[in-house]
CSV table of C-alpha atoms in Angstrom, one decimal:
chain,number,residue,atom,x,y,z
A,1,MET,CA,58.3,79.0,114.2
A,2,THR,CA,59.5,80.1,110.8
A,3,MET,CA,63.3,80.2,110.8
A,4,ILE,CA,63.9,81.2,107.2
A,5,ARG,CA,61.4,82.6,104.7
A,6,MET,CA,62.5,83.3,101.2
A,7,SER,CA,60.0,85.0,98.9
A,8,ASN,CA,60.1,85.1,95.2
A,9,ILE,CA,63.9,85.0,94.9
A,10,HIS,CA,65.5,85.9,91.6
A,11,LYS,CA,69.2,85.7,91.0
A,12,TYR,CA,71.3,86.3,87.9
A,13,PHE,CA,74.9,85.5,87.1
A,14,GLY,CA,75.4,88.0,84.3
A,15,LYS,CA,72.7,87.3,81.8
A,16,LEU,CA,72.1,83.8,83.1
A,17,GLN,CA,69.1,83.5,85.5
A,18,VAL,CA,69.9,80.9,88.1
A,19,LEU,CA,67.0,81.4,90.4
A,20,LYS,CA,63.6,82.1,88.9
A,21,GLY,CA,61.3,83.2,91.7
A,22,VAL,CA,61.9,80.7,94.4
A,23,SER,CA,59.9,80.8,97.6
A,24,LEU,CA,60.6,78.6,100.6
A,25,GLU,CA,59.8,78.4,104.3
A,26,VAL,CA,61.9,76.6,106.8
A,27,ASN,CA,60.4,75.8,110.2
A,28,LYS,CA,62.2,75.3,113.4
A,29,GLY,CA,63.7,71.8,113.7
A,30,GLU,CA,63.1,70.9,110.1
A,31,ILE,CA,65.6,68.9,108.2
A,32,ILE,CA,65.4,69.7,104.5
A,33,SER,CA,67.3,68.1,101.7
A,34,ILE,CA,67.7,70.0,98.5
A,35,ILE,CA,68.4,67.8,95.5
A,36,GLY,CA,68.4,68.2,91.8
A,37,PRO,CA,70.7,68.1,88.7
A,38,SER,CA,73.8,70.3,88.7
A,39,GLY,CA,73.3,73.8,87.6
A,40,SER,CA,69.7,73.8,88.9
A,41,GLY,CA,70.4,76.5,91.5
A,42,LYS,CA,70.6,74.4,94.7
A,43,SER,CA,73.8,75.8,96.0
A,44,THR,CA,72.9,79.3,94.9
A,45,LEU,CA,69.7,79.2,96.8
A,46,LEU,CA,71.6,78.2,100.0
A,47,ARG,CA,74.2,80.9,99.4
A,48,CYS,CA,71.5,83.5,99.0
A,49,MET,CA,70.4,82.7,102.5
A,50,ASN,CA,73.6,84.0,104.2
A,51,GLN,CA,74.6,86.7,101.8
A,52,LEU,CA,77.3,84.8,100.0
A,53,GLU,CA,75.3,85.7,96.9
A,54,LYS,CA,73.4,88.9,96.5
A,55,ILE,CA,69.8,88.5,95.4
A,56,ASP,CA,68.5,90.5,92.5
A,57,GLN,CA,64.9,90.3,93.5
A,58,GLY,CA,62.9,89.0,96.5
A,59,ILE,CA,63.0,89.0,100.3
A,60,VAL,CA,65.0,86.9,102.7
A,61,GLU,CA,63.8,86.7,106.3
A,62,ILE,CA,65.6,85.0,109.2
A,63,GLU,CA,63.7,84.4,112.3
A,64,GLY,CA,61.2,87.1,111.4
A,65,ILE,CA,63.8,89.8,110.5
A,66,VAL,CA,64.1,90.9,106.9
A,67,VAL,CA,67.8,90.7,106.2
A,68,GLU,CA,67.7,91.2,102.4
A,69,ALA,CA,65.2,92.8,100.1
A,70,ALA,CA,65.6,93.7,96.5
A,71,GLY,CA,63.8,94.6,93.3
A,72,ASP,CA,60.5,95.6,95.0
A,73,LYS,CA,59.7,99.0,96.5
A,74,GLU,CA,57.5,97.6,99.2
A,75,ALA,CA,60.2,95.2,100.4
A,76,LYS,CA,62.4,97.0,102.8
A,77,ILE,CA,64.9,96.2,105.5
A,78,VAL,CA,63.6,97.8,108.7
A,79,ALA,CA,66.0,96.2,111.1
A,80,THR,CA,69.2,98.0,112.2
A,81,PRO,CA,72.5,96.7,110.7
A,82,GLN,CA,73.2,95.2,114.1
A,83,GLU,CA,70.0,93.3,114.1
A,84,VAL,CA,70.7,92.1,110.6
A,85,LYS,CA,74.2,91.0,111.5
A,86,LYS,CA,72.8,89.2,114.6
A,87,ALA,CA,70.2,87.4,112.4
A,88,TYR,CA,72.9,86.2,110.0
A,89,ARG,CA,74.9,84.9,112.9
A,90,LYS,CA,72.1,82.4,113.7
A,91,MET,CA,73.2,80.4,110.6
A,92,GLY,CA,76.3,78.3,110.3
A,93,MET,CA,77.5,77.0,107.0
A,94,VAL,CA,79.5,74.0,105.8
A,95,PHE,CA,81.1,74.0,102.4
A,96,GLN,CA,81.9,71.3,99.8
A,97,SER,CA,85.6,72.2,99.9
A,98,PHE,CA,85.7,72.6,103.7
A,99,ASN,CA,87.4,76.0,103.6
A,100,LEU,CA,89.3,75.4,106.8
A,101,PHE,CA,91.9,78.1,107.6
A,102,PRO,CA,95.1,76.3,106.7
A,103,HIS,CA,97.4,78.4,108.9
A,104,MET,CA,95.5,77.5,112.1
A,105,THR,CA,95.3,74.1,113.9
A,106,ALA,CA,91.9,72.3,114.1
A,107,LEU,CA,91.5,74.0,117.5
A,108,GLY,CA,92.6,77.4,116.2
A,109,ASN,CA,90.0,77.1,113.4
A,110,VAL,CA,87.2,76.5,115.9
A,111,ILE,CA,88.1,79.1,118.5
A,112,GLU,CA,88.7,81.9,116.0
A,113,ALA,CA,85.2,83.1,115.3
A,114,PRO,CA,83.9,82.8,118.9
A,115,MET,CA,86.8,85.0,120.0
A,116,LEU,CA,86.9,87.4,117.1
A,117,VAL,CA,83.1,87.8,116.4
A,118,ASN,CA,81.5,86.9,119.7
A,119,LYS,CA,84.3,88.4,121.8
A,120,ALA,CA,84.5,85.3,123.9
A,121,SER,CA,87.4,85.0,126.3
A,122,LYS,CA,90.1,82.5,125.3
A,123,ASP,CA,89.1,80.2,128.1
A,124,ASP,CA,85.5,80.2,127.1
A,125,ALA,CA,86.4,79.7,123.4
A,126,LEU,CA,88.6,76.8,124.3
A,127,LYS,CA,85.9,75.2,126.3
A,128,ILE,CA,83.4,75.6,123.4
A,129,ALA,CA,85.9,74.4,120.9
A,130,GLU,CA,86.9,71.3,122.8
A,131,LYS,CA,83.3,70.4,123.3
A,132,GLN,CA,82.5,70.7,119.6
A,133,LEU,CA,85.6,68.9,118.5
A,134,ALA,CA,84.8,66.1,120.9
A,135,LYS,CA,81.3,66.0,119.4
A,136,VAL,CA,82.6,65.4,115.9
A,137,GLY,CA,85.1,62.8,117.4
A,138,LEU,CA,88.3,64.8,116.7
A,139,LEU,CA,89.4,66.1,120.1
A,140,GLU,CA,92.7,64.1,119.8
A,141,LYS,CA,93.4,65.9,116.5
A,142,LYS,CA,93.0,69.4,118.0
A,143,ASP,CA,96.6,70.4,117.5
A,144,ALA,CA,96.8,69.1,113.9
A,145,PHE,CA,96.9,71.5,111.0
A,146,PRO,CA,94.3,70.9,108.2
A,147,SER,CA,97.1,69.7,105.8
A,148,LYS,CA,97.6,66.7,108.2
A,149,LEU,CA,93.9,65.7,108.2
A,150,SER,CA,91.9,63.5,105.9
A,151,GLY,CA,89.0,65.0,103.9
A,152,GLY,CA,86.5,63.5,106.2
A,153,GLN,CA,88.3,64.9,109.3
A,154,LYS,CA,88.6,68.3,107.7
A,155,GLN,CA,84.9,68.4,107.1
A,156,ARG,CA,84.2,67.3,110.6
A,157,VAL,CA,86.4,70.2,111.9
A,158,ALA,CA,84.5,72.5,109.6
A,159,ILE,CA,81.2,71.4,111.2
A,160,ALA,CA,82.7,71.9,114.7
A,161,ARG,CA,83.8,75.4,113.6
A,162,ALA,CA,80.3,76.3,112.5
A,163,LEU,CA,78.7,74.8,115.6
A,164,ALA,CA,81.0,76.7,117.9
A,165,MET,CA,79.1,79.9,116.9
A,166,ASN,CA,76.0,78.2,118.4
A,167,PRO,CA,73.8,78.5,115.3
A,168,ASP,CA,70.1,77.9,115.2
A,169,ILE,CA,70.3,76.8,111.6
A,170,MET,CA,72.9,74.9,109.7
A,171,LEU,CA,73.4,75.1,106.0
A,172,PHE,CA,75.3,72.2,104.3
A,173,ASP,CA,76.4,72.8,100.7
A,174,GLU,CA,77.2,69.4,99.3
A,175,PRO,CA,79.2,68.4,102.4
A,176,THR,CA,80.3,65.1,101.1
A,177,SER,CA,80.8,65.8,97.4
A,178,ALA,CA,84.6,66.3,97.7
A,179,LEU,CA,85.2,63.2,99.8
A,180,ASP,CA,86.5,59.8,98.9
A,181,PRO,CA,83.6,57.3,99.1
A,182,GLU,CA,85.0,55.6,102.3
A,183,LEU,CA,85.1,58.9,104.1
A,184,ILE,CA,81.5,60.0,103.4
A,185,GLY,CA,80.0,57.9,106.2
A,186,GLU,CA,81.9,59.6,109.1
A,187,VAL,CA,80.6,63.1,107.9
A,188,LEU,CA,77.0,61.9,107.4
A,189,SER,CA,77.0,60.3,110.8
A,190,VAL,CA,78.0,63.7,112.4
A,191,ILE,CA,75.1,65.3,110.5
A,192,LYS,CA,72.8,62.6,111.7
A,193,ASN,CA,73.8,63.3,115.3
A,194,LEU,CA,72.8,66.9,114.8
A,195,ALA,CA,69.5,65.8,113.4
A,196,GLN,CA,68.8,64.0,116.6
A,197,GLU,CA,69.4,67.2,118.5
A,198,HIS,CA,66.7,68.8,116.3
A,199,MET,CA,69.0,71.3,114.7
A,200,THR,CA,67.3,73.1,111.8
A,201,MET,CA,69.2,72.0,108.7
A,202,LEU,CA,69.2,72.6,105.0
A,203,ILE,CA,71.4,70.1,103.1
A,204,VAL,CA,72.3,70.3,99.4
A,205,THR,CA,73.3,66.7,98.7
A,206,HIS,CA,73.6,64.0,96.1
A,207,GLU,CA,73.4,61.2,98.7
A,208,MET,CA,69.9,60.0,98.0
A,209,GLY,CA,69.9,57.2,100.7
A,210,PHE,CA,71.0,59.8,103.3
A,211,ALA,CA,68.4,62.3,102.1
A,212,LYS,CA,65.6,59.8,102.4
A,213,GLU,CA,66.7,58.6,105.8
A,214,ILE,CA,67.3,62.0,107.5
A,215,SER,CA,64.9,64.5,105.9
A,216,ASP,CA,61.6,65.8,107.0
A,217,ARG,CA,61.2,67.4,103.6
A,218,VAL,CA,62.8,66.9,100.2
A,219,ILE,CA,63.0,69.8,97.8
A,220,PHE,CA,63.7,69.1,94.1
A,221,MET,CA,65.1,71.9,92.1
A,222,ASP,CA,65.3,72.1,88.4
A,223,ASP,CA,66.2,75.0,86.1
A,224,GLY,CA,66.1,77.7,88.9
A,225,LYS,CA,62.8,76.6,90.3
A,226,ILE,CA,61.4,74.4,93.0
A,227,LEU,CA,59.7,71.5,91.2
A,228,GLU,CA,58.7,69.5,94.2
A,229,ASP,CA,58.6,70.0,97.9
A,230,SER,CA,57.3,67.0,99.8
A,231,ASN,CA,58.0,64.4,102.4
A,232,PRO,CA,60.8,61.9,101.6
A,233,ILE,CA,58.6,58.8,101.4
A,234,ASP,CA,56.3,60.2,98.7
A,235,PHE,CA,59.2,61.9,97.0
A,236,PHE,CA,61.4,58.8,96.6
A,237,ASP,CA,58.7,56.0,96.5
A,238,SER,CA,56.2,57.7,94.2
A,239,PRO,CA,57.7,60.7,92.4
A,240,ARG,CA,55.0,62.5,90.5
A,241,HIS,CA,57.0,64.5,88.1
A,242,PRO,CA,58.6,62.7,85.2
A,243,ARG,CA,61.8,64.9,85.6
A,244,ILE,CA,62.2,63.7,89.1
A,245,LYS,CA,61.6,60.1,88.0
A,246,THR,CA,64.4,60.3,85.4
A,247,PHE,CA,66.7,62.0,87.9
A,248,LEU,CA,66.2,59.4,90.6
A,249,GLU,CA,66.7,56.6,88.1
A,250,LYS,CA,70.0,58.0,87.1
A,251,MET,CA,71.1,58.5,90.7
A,252,LEU,CA,70.3,55.0,91.9
B,1,MET,CA,152.4,99.6,104.3
B,2,ASP,CA,151.2,96.2,105.1
B,3,HIS,CA,148.0,95.2,103.3
B,4,MET,CA,146.0,94.4,106.5
B,5,GLU,CA,147.1,97.6,108.1
B,6,TYR,CA,145.8,99.5,105.0
B,7,VAL,CA,142.4,97.8,105.2
B,8,LEU,CA,142.2,98.8,108.9
B,9,SER,CA,143.2,102.4,108.2
B,10,ILE,CA,140.3,102.8,105.7
B,11,LEU,CA,137.7,101.0,107.8
B,12,PRO,CA,136.5,104.1,109.7
B,13,PHE,CA,135.6,105.9,106.4
B,14,ILE,CA,134.1,102.7,105.0
B,15,ALA,CA,132.1,102.4,108.2
B,16,SER,CA,130.6,105.9,107.8
B,17,GLY,CA,129.5,105.0,104.3
B,18,LEU,CA,128.1,101.7,105.5
B,19,LYS,CA,126.1,103.5,108.2
B,20,LEU,CA,124.4,105.8,105.7
B,21,THR,CA,123.6,102.9,103.4
B,22,ALA,CA,122.1,101.0,106.3
B,23,LYS,CA,120.1,104.0,107.6
B,24,ILE,CA,118.5,104.6,104.2
B,25,TYR,CA,117.9,100.9,103.7
B,26,VAL,CA,116.2,100.3,107.0
B,27,ALA,CA,114.1,103.6,106.7
B,28,THR,CA,113.0,102.5,103.2
B,29,LEU,CA,111.9,99.0,104.4
B,30,ILE,CA,110.1,100.5,107.4
B,31,PHE,CA,108.0,102.7,105.1
B,32,ALA,CA,107.8,100.6,102.0
B,33,LEU,CA,106.4,97.5,103.6
B,34,PRO,CA,103.2,99.3,104.9
B,35,VAL,CA,103.0,101.3,101.7
B,36,GLY,CA,103.0,98.1,99.7
B,37,LEU,CA,100.5,96.3,101.9
B,38,LEU,CA,98.0,99.2,102.0
B,39,ALA,CA,98.3,99.9,98.3
B,40,ALA,CA,97.8,96.2,97.5
B,41,ILE,CA,94.6,96.1,99.6
B,42,GLY,CA,93.5,99.3,98.0
B,43,LYS,CA,94.1,97.8,94.6
B,44,VAL,CA,92.2,94.6,95.4
B,45,ARG,CA,89.3,96.2,97.1
B,46,GLY,CA,89.4,100.0,97.0
B,47,PRO,CA,86.9,102.2,95.3
B,48,LYS,CA,87.4,102.8,91.6
B,49,ILE,CA,89.2,106.1,92.0
B,50,ILE,CA,91.7,104.7,94.5
B,51,THR,CA,92.3,101.7,92.2
B,52,LYS,CA,93.0,104.1,89.4
B,53,ILE,CA,95.4,106.3,91.4
B,54,LEU,CA,97.3,103.2,92.6
B,55,TYR,CA,97.4,101.8,89.1
B,56,LEU,CA,99.0,105.1,88.0
B,57,TYR,CA,101.4,104.9,90.9
B,58,THR,CA,102.8,101.4,90.2
B,59,TRP,CA,102.8,102.1,86.5
B,60,ILE,CA,105.0,105.2,86.8
B,61,TRP,CA,107.3,104.0,89.6
B,62,ARG,CA,107.9,100.5,88.1
B,63,GLY,CA,108.1,101.8,84.6
B,64,THR,CA,110.9,104.4,84.9
B,65,PRO,CA,114.6,104.1,86.0
B,66,LEU,CA,115.2,104.5,89.7
B,67,LEU,CA,118.2,106.7,88.9
B,68,LEU,CA,115.9,109.1,87.0
B,69,GLN,CA,113.5,109.1,89.9
B,70,LEU,CA,116.4,110.1,92.2
B,71,PHE,CA,117.4,112.9,89.8
B,72,PHE,CA,113.8,114.3,89.9
B,73,MET,CA,113.7,114.2,93.7
B,74,PHE,CA,117.2,115.8,94.1
B,75,TYR,CA,117.3,118.3,91.2
B,76,GLY,CA,113.7,118.6,90.1
B,77,LEU,CA,111.8,119.3,93.3
B,78,PRO,CA,114.0,122.2,94.4
B,79,ILE,CA,113.2,123.9,91.1
B,80,ILE,CA,109.5,124.0,92.0
B,81,GLY,CA,110.4,125.2,95.5
B,82,ILE,CA,110.4,121.9,97.5
B,83,ARG,CA,113.5,121.5,99.4
B,84,LEU,CA,114.1,118.2,101.2
B,85,SER,CA,117.2,117.1,103.0
B,86,PRO,CA,119.2,114.6,100.9
B,87,PHE,CA,118.4,111.9,103.4
B,88,ALA,CA,114.6,112.6,103.2
B,89,ALA,CA,114.7,112.9,99.4
B,90,ALA,CA,116.5,109.6,99.1
B,91,THR,CA,114.3,107.8,101.6
B,92,ILE,CA,111.1,109.0,99.9
B,93,THR,CA,112.4,108.0,96.5
B,94,TYR,CA,113.4,104.5,97.6
B,95,THR,CA,110.2,104.0,99.5
B,96,LEU,CA,108.0,104.9,96.6
B,97,ASN,CA,110.0,102.8,94.2
B,98,SER,CA,110.2,99.8,96.4
B,99,GLY,CA,106.6,100.3,97.6
B,100,ALA,CA,105.5,100.0,94.0
B,101,TYR,CA,107.2,96.7,93.5
B,102,LEU,CA,105.9,95.4,96.9
B,103,THR,CA,102.4,96.5,96.0
B,104,GLU,CA,102.4,94.2,93.0
B,105,ILE,CA,104.0,91.4,95.0
B,106,PHE,CA,101.4,91.7,97.8
B,107,ARG,CA,98.5,92.1,95.4
B,108,GLY,CA,99.4,88.9,93.7
B,109,GLY,CA,99.7,87.2,97.0
B,110,ILE,CA,96.3,88.4,98.3
B,111,GLU,CA,94.6,87.4,95.0
B,112,SER,CA,96.1,83.9,95.1
B,113,ILE,CA,94.2,83.1,98.3
B,114,ASP,CA,91.2,80.9,97.6
B,115,LYS,CA,87.8,82.6,97.5
B,116,GLY,CA,86.5,80.0,99.9
B,117,GLN,CA,88.6,81.5,102.7
B,118,TYR,CA,86.6,84.8,102.4
B,119,GLU,CA,83.3,82.9,102.3
B,120,ALA,CA,84.1,80.8,105.3
B,121,ALA,CA,85.1,83.9,107.3
B,122,LYS,CA,81.9,85.7,106.2
B,123,ALA,CA,79.7,82.8,107.0
B,124,LEU,CA,81.3,82.8,110.5
B,125,GLY,CA,80.3,86.5,110.9
B,126,MET,CA,83.7,88.1,110.5
B,127,THR,CA,83.9,91.6,109.0
B,128,TYR,CA,86.1,92.3,106.0
B,129,SER,CA,88.9,93.8,108.1
B,130,GLN,CA,88.8,90.9,110.6
B,131,THR,CA,89.0,88.5,107.6
B,132,MET,CA,92.0,90.4,106.1
B,133,ARG,CA,93.9,90.6,109.4
B,134,ARG,CA,93.3,87.1,110.8
B,135,ILE,CA,92.7,84.9,107.7
B,136,ILE,CA,94.0,86.4,104.4
B,137,ILE,CA,97.1,88.4,105.4
B,138,PRO,CA,98.8,85.7,107.4
B,139,GLN,CA,98.4,83.2,104.5
B,140,THR,CA,99.6,85.9,102.1
B,141,VAL,CA,102.8,86.6,104.1
B,142,ARG,CA,103.9,83.0,103.6
B,143,ARG,CA,103.3,83.2,99.9
B,144,VAL,CA,105.0,86.5,99.3
B,145,LEU,CA,108.2,85.8,101.4
B,146,PRO,CA,110.2,84.6,98.4
B,147,PRO,CA,109.5,87.5,96.1
B,148,THR,CA,109.8,90.0,99.0
B,149,CYS,CA,113.2,88.5,99.7
B,150,SER,CA,114.3,89.3,96.1
B,151,GLU,CA,113.0,92.8,96.5
B,152,ALA,CA,114.8,93.3,99.8
B,153,VAL,CA,118.1,92.1,98.3
B,154,ASN,CA,117.6,94.3,95.2
B,155,LEU,CA,117.1,97.3,97.4
B,156,VAL,CA,120.5,96.7,99.0
B,157,LYS,CA,122.2,97.0,95.6
B,158,GLU,CA,120.0,99.9,94.5
B,159,THR,CA,121.2,102.0,97.4
B,160,ALA,CA,124.5,102.1,95.6
B,161,LEU,CA,122.9,104.7,93.2
B,162,LEU,CA,123.2,107.1,96.1
B,163,ALA,CA,126.8,107.4,95.1
B,164,VAL,CA,125.8,108.8,91.7
B,165,ILE,CA,123.8,111.7,93.3
B,166,GLY,CA,126.7,112.5,95.6
B,167,MET,CA,125.6,111.0,98.9
B,168,PRO,CA,128.4,109.5,100.9
B,169,ASP,CA,127.1,105.9,101.0
B,170,LEU,CA,129.3,102.8,101.0
B,171,LEU,CA,130.1,102.8,97.3
B,172,ARG,CA,130.7,106.6,97.2
B,173,ILE,CA,133.2,106.4,100.1
B,174,ALA,CA,134.9,103.4,98.5
B,175,THR,CA,135.3,105.4,95.3
B,176,GLN,CA,136.7,108.4,97.2
B,177,ILE,CA,139.3,106.3,98.9
B,178,PHE,CA,140.1,104.7,95.5
B,179,THR,CA,140.7,108.1,93.9
B,180,ARG,CA,142.8,109.3,96.8
B,181,ASP,CA,145.0,106.2,97.1
B,182,PHE,CA,144.7,104.7,93.7
B,183,ASN,CA,144.2,101.3,95.3
B,184,ILE,CA,141.3,99.0,94.5
B,185,THR,CA,141.2,97.5,98.1
B,186,PRO,CA,138.3,99.7,99.1
B,187,PHE,CA,136.3,98.3,96.2
B,188,ILE,CA,137.0,94.8,97.4
B,189,VAL,CA,136.0,95.7,100.9
B,190,ALA,CA,132.7,97.2,99.6
B,191,PHE,CA,132.2,94.1,97.4
B,192,VAL,CA,132.5,91.8,100.4
B,193,LEU,CA,130.3,94.0,102.6
B,194,TYR,CA,127.4,94.1,100.1
B,195,LEU,CA,127.7,90.3,99.7
B,196,ILE,CA,127.6,89.8,103.5
B,197,ILE,CA,124.5,92.1,103.8
B,198,SER,CA,122.7,90.2,101.0
B,199,SER,CA,123.6,86.8,102.4
B,200,VAL,CA,122.3,87.8,105.9
B,201,LEU,CA,119.0,88.9,104.3
B,202,VAL,CA,118.6,85.7,102.4
B,203,ARG,CA,119.3,83.7,105.5
B,204,LEU,CA,116.8,85.8,107.5
B,205,PHE,CA,114.1,85.2,104.9
B,206,SER,CA,114.6,81.5,104.6
B,207,THR,CA,114.3,81.3,108.4
B,208,LEU,CA,111.0,83.2,108.2
B,209,GLU,CA,109.9,80.9,105.4
B,210,LYS,CA,110.5,77.9,107.5
B,211,LYS,CA,108.7,79.4,110.4
B,212,TYR,CA,105.7,80.1,108.3
B,213,SER,CA,105.7,76.7,106.6
B,214,ILE,CA,104.8,74.7,109.7
B,215,TYR,CA,101.2,74.4,108.5
B,216,GLU,CA,102.0,73.0,105.1
């Protein structure tokens, strides 16, 4: 089953074109790492999937529903706004800078969206939240405010917050880039646990070892285009493209 | 006459002035806070025409003397046929003036909230109004408490301009007693009362600040 289909996506920031006709299909249960030099459009591609960036041309489909279409007369959104909203809700996102709500405790962060968006009762939301916090190993920190948590703990709460909405797809935008080296492991191990549950995931990352270990597919982006889309063994052990070779040499 | 007895004898008059000052002050705050908040949101996110009107509003009301604004409301509006009670005219003027300052205070506060907060809320499926109500405004409140406190204290002192346009506020009553008795005691009493009100406000705001700081 195709979870996300992006067709011929173009995106400009002012005059600068950051995505130059990117097409991508994500199947159910796939774990895809997106790597590449900074400024290559990796994060923008991810952000175009859940409307954090508006596309200038192309089509975005989530689980068969066209949620965004631009620049082409034939591409149209036929779903109702409710259906589009529902489709977007199937995606959870984790940010490089965590973006926890600082005025709420860890628990408050996790119960907020289930109650506000899904209209869950407080009891149900608490149950969901405690389950998710336990899953990321932070149940004992549930009453702590984000300012009292380490970077790794913050990111784990952020993952629990996204999971509490029961998404089918998780988007990770450089989830460990803002962390001290000794805190990266705890976040990666939470993501690995999700992989074992066959969560569909897209991960923009600079952690090459992690990408190689966890991914079903590795996508290499360069200058707003997908340069390579292959399995991790071929990608890391025998990169075909000289650009990728140089990039990997620099990273390792 | 004994000094203390004199103070007690003027207190009923003083109290009537204090009552008017307090009434206008409280009415102004009740109206100006929502005016400031809504105008700030309008300035941050409203359609262009709304933004322009609000820009005009804060430009004019922050850029001219409050006393002149009171003159227009009290002496100007009747000329074009609008007759308001003195209380209404005063409350409207103070509300629009204070509202303009609060608009800028709140706008600055809202704009100081990290963009990532909106993105996280959006990624969780929250609508814009849910995001404002639950995520942005509560964080803004904490940040704008100190400048809002200044504005609240300023407003106490600005109510004294009511005396100039002839409303029997605290200062006006004190002045009347002074002219009657040629004794500066009423001024001293007014002085102390203004100081007490300001101090209570400052205390109140620092309590609020503490309450909102628990997450820092």
